[in-house]
Short mmCIF file of N, CA and C in Angstrom, two decimals:
data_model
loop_
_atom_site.label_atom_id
_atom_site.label_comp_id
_atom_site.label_asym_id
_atom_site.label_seq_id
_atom_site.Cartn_x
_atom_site.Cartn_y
_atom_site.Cartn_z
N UNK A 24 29.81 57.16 7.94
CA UNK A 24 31.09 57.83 8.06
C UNK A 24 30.88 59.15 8.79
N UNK A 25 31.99 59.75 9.42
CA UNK A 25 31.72 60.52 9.98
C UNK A 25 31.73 61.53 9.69
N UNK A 26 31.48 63.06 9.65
CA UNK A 26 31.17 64.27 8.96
C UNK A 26 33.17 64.69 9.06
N UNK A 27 33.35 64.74 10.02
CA UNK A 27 35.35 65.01 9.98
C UNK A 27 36.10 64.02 8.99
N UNK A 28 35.26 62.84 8.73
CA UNK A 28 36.21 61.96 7.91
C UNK A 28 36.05 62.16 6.31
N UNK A 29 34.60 62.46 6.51
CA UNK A 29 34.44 63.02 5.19
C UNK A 29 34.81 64.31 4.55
N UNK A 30 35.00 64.92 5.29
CA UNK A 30 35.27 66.48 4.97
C UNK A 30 37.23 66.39 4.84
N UNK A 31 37.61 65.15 5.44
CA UNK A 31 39.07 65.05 5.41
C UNK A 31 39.33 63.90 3.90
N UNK A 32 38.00 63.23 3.39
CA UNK A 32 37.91 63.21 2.45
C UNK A 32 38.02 63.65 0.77
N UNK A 33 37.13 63.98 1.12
CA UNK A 33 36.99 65.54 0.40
C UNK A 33 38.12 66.43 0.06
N UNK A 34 38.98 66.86 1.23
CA UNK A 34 40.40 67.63 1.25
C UNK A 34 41.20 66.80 0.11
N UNK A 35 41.38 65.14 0.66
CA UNK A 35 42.30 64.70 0.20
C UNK A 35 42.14 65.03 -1.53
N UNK A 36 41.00 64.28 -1.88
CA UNK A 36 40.59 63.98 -2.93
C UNK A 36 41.03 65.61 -3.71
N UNK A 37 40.55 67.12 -3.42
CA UNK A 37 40.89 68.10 -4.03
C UNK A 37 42.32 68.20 -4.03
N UNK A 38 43.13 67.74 -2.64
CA UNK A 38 44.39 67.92 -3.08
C UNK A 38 44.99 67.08 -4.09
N UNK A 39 44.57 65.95 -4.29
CA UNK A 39 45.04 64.53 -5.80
C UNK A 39 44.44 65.75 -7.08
N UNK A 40 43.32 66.13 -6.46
CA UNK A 40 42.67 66.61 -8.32
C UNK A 40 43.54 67.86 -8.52
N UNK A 41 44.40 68.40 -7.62
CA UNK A 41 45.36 69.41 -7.70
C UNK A 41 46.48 69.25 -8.48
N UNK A 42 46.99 67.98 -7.89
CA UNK A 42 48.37 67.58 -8.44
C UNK A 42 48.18 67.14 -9.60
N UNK A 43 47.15 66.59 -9.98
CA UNK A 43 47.01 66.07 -11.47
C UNK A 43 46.84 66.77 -12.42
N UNK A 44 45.93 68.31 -12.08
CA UNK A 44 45.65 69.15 -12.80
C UNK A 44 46.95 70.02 -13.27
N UNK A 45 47.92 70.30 -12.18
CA UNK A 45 49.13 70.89 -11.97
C UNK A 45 50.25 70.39 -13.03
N UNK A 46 49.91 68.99 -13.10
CA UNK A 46 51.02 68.32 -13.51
C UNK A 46 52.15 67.74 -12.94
N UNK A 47 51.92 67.57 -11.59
CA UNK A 47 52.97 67.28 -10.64
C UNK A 47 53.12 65.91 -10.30
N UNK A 48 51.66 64.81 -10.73
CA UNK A 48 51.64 63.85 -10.46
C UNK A 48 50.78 63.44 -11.79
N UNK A 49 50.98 62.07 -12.43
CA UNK A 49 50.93 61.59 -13.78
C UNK A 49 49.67 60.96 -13.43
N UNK A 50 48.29 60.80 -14.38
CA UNK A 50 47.49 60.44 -14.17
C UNK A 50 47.03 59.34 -15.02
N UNK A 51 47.83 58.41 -14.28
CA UNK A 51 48.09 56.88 -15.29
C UNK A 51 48.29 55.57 -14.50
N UNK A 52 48.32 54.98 -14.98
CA UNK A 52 48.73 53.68 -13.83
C UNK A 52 50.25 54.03 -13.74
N UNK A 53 50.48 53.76 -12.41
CA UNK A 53 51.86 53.69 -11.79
C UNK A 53 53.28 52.10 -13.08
N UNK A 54 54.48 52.80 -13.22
CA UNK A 54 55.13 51.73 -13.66
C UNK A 54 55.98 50.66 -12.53
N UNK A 55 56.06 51.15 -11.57
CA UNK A 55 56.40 50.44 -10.48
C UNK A 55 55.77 50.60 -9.45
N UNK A 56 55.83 50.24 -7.67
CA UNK A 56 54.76 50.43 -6.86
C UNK A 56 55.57 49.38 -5.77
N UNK A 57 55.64 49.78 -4.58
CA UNK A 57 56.25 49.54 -3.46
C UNK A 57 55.53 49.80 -2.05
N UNK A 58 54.99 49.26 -1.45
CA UNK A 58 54.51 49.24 0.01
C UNK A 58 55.29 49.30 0.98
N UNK A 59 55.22 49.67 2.01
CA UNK A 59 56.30 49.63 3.36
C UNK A 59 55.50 51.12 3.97
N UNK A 60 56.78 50.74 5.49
CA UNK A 60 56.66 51.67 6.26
C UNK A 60 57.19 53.56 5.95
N UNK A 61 57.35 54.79 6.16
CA UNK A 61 57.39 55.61 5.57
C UNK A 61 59.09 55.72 5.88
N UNK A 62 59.36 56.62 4.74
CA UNK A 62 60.57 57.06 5.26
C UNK A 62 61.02 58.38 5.81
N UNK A 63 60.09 58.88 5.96
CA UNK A 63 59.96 60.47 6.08
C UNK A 63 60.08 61.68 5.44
N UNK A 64 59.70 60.77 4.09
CA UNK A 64 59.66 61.89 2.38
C UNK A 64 58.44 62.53 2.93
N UNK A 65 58.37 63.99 2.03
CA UNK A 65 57.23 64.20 1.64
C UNK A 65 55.87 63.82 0.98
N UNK A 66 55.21 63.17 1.22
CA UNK A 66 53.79 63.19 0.46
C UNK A 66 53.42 64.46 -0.96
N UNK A 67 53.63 63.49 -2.07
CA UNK A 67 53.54 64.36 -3.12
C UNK A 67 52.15 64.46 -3.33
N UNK A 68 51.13 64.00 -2.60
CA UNK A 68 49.59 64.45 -2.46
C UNK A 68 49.28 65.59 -1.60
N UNK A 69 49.98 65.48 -0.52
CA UNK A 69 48.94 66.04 0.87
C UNK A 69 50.95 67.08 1.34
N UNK A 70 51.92 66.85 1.06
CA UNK A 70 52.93 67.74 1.34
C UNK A 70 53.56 67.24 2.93
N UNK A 71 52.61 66.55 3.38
CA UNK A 71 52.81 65.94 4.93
C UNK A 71 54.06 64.76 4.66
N UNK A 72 55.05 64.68 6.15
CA UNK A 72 55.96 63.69 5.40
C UNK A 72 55.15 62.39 6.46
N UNK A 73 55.49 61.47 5.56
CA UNK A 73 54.68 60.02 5.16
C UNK A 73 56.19 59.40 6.95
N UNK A 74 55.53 59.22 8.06
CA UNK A 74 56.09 59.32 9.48
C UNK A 74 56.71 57.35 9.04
N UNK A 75 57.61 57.31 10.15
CA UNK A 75 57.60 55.65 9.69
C UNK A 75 56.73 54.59 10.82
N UNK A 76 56.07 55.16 10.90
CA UNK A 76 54.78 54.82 11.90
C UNK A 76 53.73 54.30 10.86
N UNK A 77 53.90 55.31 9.43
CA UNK A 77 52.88 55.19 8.33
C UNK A 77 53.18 54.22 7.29
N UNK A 78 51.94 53.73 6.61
CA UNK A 78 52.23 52.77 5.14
C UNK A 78 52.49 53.83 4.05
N UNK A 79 53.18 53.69 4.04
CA UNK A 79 53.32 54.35 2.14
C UNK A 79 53.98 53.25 1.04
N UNK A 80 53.55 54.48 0.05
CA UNK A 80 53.71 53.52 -0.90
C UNK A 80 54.91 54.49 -1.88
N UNK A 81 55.70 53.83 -2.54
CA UNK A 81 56.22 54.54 -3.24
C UNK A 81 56.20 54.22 -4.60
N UNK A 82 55.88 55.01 -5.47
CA UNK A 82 55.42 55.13 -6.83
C UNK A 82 56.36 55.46 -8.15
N UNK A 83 56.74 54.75 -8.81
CA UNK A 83 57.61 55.37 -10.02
C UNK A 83 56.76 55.37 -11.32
N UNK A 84 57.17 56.37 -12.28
CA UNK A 84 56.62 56.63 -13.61
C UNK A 84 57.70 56.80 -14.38
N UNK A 85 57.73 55.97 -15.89
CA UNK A 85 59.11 55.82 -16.36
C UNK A 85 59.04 57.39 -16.93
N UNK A 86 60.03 58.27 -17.94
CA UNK A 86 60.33 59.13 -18.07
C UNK A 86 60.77 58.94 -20.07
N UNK A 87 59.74 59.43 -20.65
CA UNK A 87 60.64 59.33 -21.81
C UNK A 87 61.47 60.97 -22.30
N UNK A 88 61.61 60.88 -23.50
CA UNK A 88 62.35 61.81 -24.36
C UNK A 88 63.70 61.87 -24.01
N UNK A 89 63.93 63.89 -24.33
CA UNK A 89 65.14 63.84 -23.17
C UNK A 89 66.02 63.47 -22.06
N UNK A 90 65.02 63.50 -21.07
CA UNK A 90 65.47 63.05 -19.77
C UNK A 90 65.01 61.55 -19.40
N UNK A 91 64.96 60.55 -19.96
CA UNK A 91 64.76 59.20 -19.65
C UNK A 91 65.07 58.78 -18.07
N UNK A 92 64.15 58.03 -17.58
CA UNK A 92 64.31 57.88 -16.38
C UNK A 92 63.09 57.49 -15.56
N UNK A 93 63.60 57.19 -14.47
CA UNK A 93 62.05 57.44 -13.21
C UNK A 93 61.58 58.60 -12.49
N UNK A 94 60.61 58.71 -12.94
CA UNK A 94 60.12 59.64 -11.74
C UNK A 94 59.72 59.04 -10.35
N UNK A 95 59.71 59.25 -9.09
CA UNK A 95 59.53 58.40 -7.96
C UNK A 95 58.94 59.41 -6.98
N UNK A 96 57.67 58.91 -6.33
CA UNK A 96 56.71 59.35 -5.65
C UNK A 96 56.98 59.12 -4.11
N UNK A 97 56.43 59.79 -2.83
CA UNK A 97 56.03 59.21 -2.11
C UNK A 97 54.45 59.41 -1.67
N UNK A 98 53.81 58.35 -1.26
CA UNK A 98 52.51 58.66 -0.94
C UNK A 98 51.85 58.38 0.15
N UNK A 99 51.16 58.88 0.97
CA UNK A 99 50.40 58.15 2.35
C UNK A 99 49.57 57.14 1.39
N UNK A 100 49.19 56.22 2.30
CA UNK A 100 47.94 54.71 1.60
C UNK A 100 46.91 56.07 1.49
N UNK A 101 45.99 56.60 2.11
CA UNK A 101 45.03 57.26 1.82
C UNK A 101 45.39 58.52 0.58
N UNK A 102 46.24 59.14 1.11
CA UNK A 102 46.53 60.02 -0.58
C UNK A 102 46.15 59.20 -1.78
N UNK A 103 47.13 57.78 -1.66
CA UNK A 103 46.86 57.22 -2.98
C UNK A 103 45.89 56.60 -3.57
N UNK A 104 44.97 56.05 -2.29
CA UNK A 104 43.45 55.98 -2.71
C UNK A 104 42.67 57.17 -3.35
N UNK A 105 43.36 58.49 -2.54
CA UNK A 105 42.16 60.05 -2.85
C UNK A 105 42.62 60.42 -4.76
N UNK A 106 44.04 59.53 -4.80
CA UNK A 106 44.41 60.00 -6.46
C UNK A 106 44.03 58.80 -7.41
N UNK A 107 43.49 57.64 -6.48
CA UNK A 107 42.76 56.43 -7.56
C UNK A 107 41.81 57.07 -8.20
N UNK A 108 41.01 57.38 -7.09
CA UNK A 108 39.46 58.22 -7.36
C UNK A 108 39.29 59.16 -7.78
N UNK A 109 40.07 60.03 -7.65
CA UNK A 109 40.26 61.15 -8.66
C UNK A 109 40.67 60.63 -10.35
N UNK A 110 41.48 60.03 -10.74
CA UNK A 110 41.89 59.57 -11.92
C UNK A 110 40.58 58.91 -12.38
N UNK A 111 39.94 57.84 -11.63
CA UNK A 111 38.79 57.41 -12.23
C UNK A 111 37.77 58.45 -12.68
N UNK A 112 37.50 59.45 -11.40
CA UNK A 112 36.72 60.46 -12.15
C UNK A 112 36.53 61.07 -13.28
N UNK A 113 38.21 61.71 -13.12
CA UNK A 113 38.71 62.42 -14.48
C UNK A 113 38.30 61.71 -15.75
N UNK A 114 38.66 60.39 -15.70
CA UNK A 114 38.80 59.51 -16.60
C UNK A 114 36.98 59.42 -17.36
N UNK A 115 36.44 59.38 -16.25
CA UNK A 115 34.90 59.09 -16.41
C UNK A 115 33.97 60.28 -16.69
N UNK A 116 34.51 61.68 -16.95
CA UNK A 116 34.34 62.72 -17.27
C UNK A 116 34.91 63.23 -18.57
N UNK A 117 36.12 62.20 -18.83
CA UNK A 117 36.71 62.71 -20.17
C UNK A 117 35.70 61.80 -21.60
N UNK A 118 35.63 62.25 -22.97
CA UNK A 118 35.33 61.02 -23.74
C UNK A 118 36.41 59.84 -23.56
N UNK A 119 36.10 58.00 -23.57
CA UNK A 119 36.68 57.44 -24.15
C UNK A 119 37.53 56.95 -22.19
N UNK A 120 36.87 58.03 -21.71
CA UNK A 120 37.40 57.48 -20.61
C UNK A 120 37.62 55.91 -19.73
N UNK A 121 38.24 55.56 -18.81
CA UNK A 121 38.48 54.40 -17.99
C UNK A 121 39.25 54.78 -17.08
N UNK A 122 39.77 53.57 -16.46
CA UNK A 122 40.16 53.78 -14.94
C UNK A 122 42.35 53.78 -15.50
N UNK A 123 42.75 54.15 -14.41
CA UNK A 123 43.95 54.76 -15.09
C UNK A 123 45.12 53.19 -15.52
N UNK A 124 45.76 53.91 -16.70
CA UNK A 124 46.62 53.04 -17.16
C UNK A 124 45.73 52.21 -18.19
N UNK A 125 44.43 52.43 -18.38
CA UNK A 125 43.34 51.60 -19.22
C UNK A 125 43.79 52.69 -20.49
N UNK A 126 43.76 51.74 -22.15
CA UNK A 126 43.77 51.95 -23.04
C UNK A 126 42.12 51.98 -24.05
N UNK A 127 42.08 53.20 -24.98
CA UNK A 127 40.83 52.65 -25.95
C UNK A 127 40.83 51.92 -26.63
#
């Protein structure tokens, strides 16, 4: 791999371990999940909007308590790989850990 791809690696991956840490993005398996071309949302990983040139994916997480509902993502394909790998990490750093949406 190449030293630019990795280092754009790298970026991605700190920006996923950002949002997760932040709380801005749920670090769980997705409850829904959609592929296609972009629509020109923002990227809730990387802030870049997802062009319709690009694959994205769009992501929902149901919503309990109060506000019941979906939450709904957009993501570049590579963001959402850099927040697989990040979640696995996390996961594999925490006790009791696994890969996301995995139960003990």
């Amino acid at each position: 791999m190449a030293d630019h791809q990795m280092n754009d690696e790298c970026a991605l991956r700190e920006k996923a371990r950002a949002v997760i840490d932040g709380g801005k993005f749920p670090k769980r398996h997705p409850d829904r999940m959609w592929g296609g071309p972009g629509v020109g949302a923002d990227c809730t990983i990387c802030n870049a909007p997802v062009k319709r040139d690009e694959l994205e994916f769009e992501i929902e997480f149901a919503r309990d308590g109060d506000d019941p509902g979906p939450n709904t993502y957009h993501v570049h394909l590579r963001c959402f790989a850099a927040w697989q790998f990040e979640c696995q990490n996390l996961d594999r750093a925490s006790p009791g850990g696994g890969p996301p949406g995995a139960t003990s």
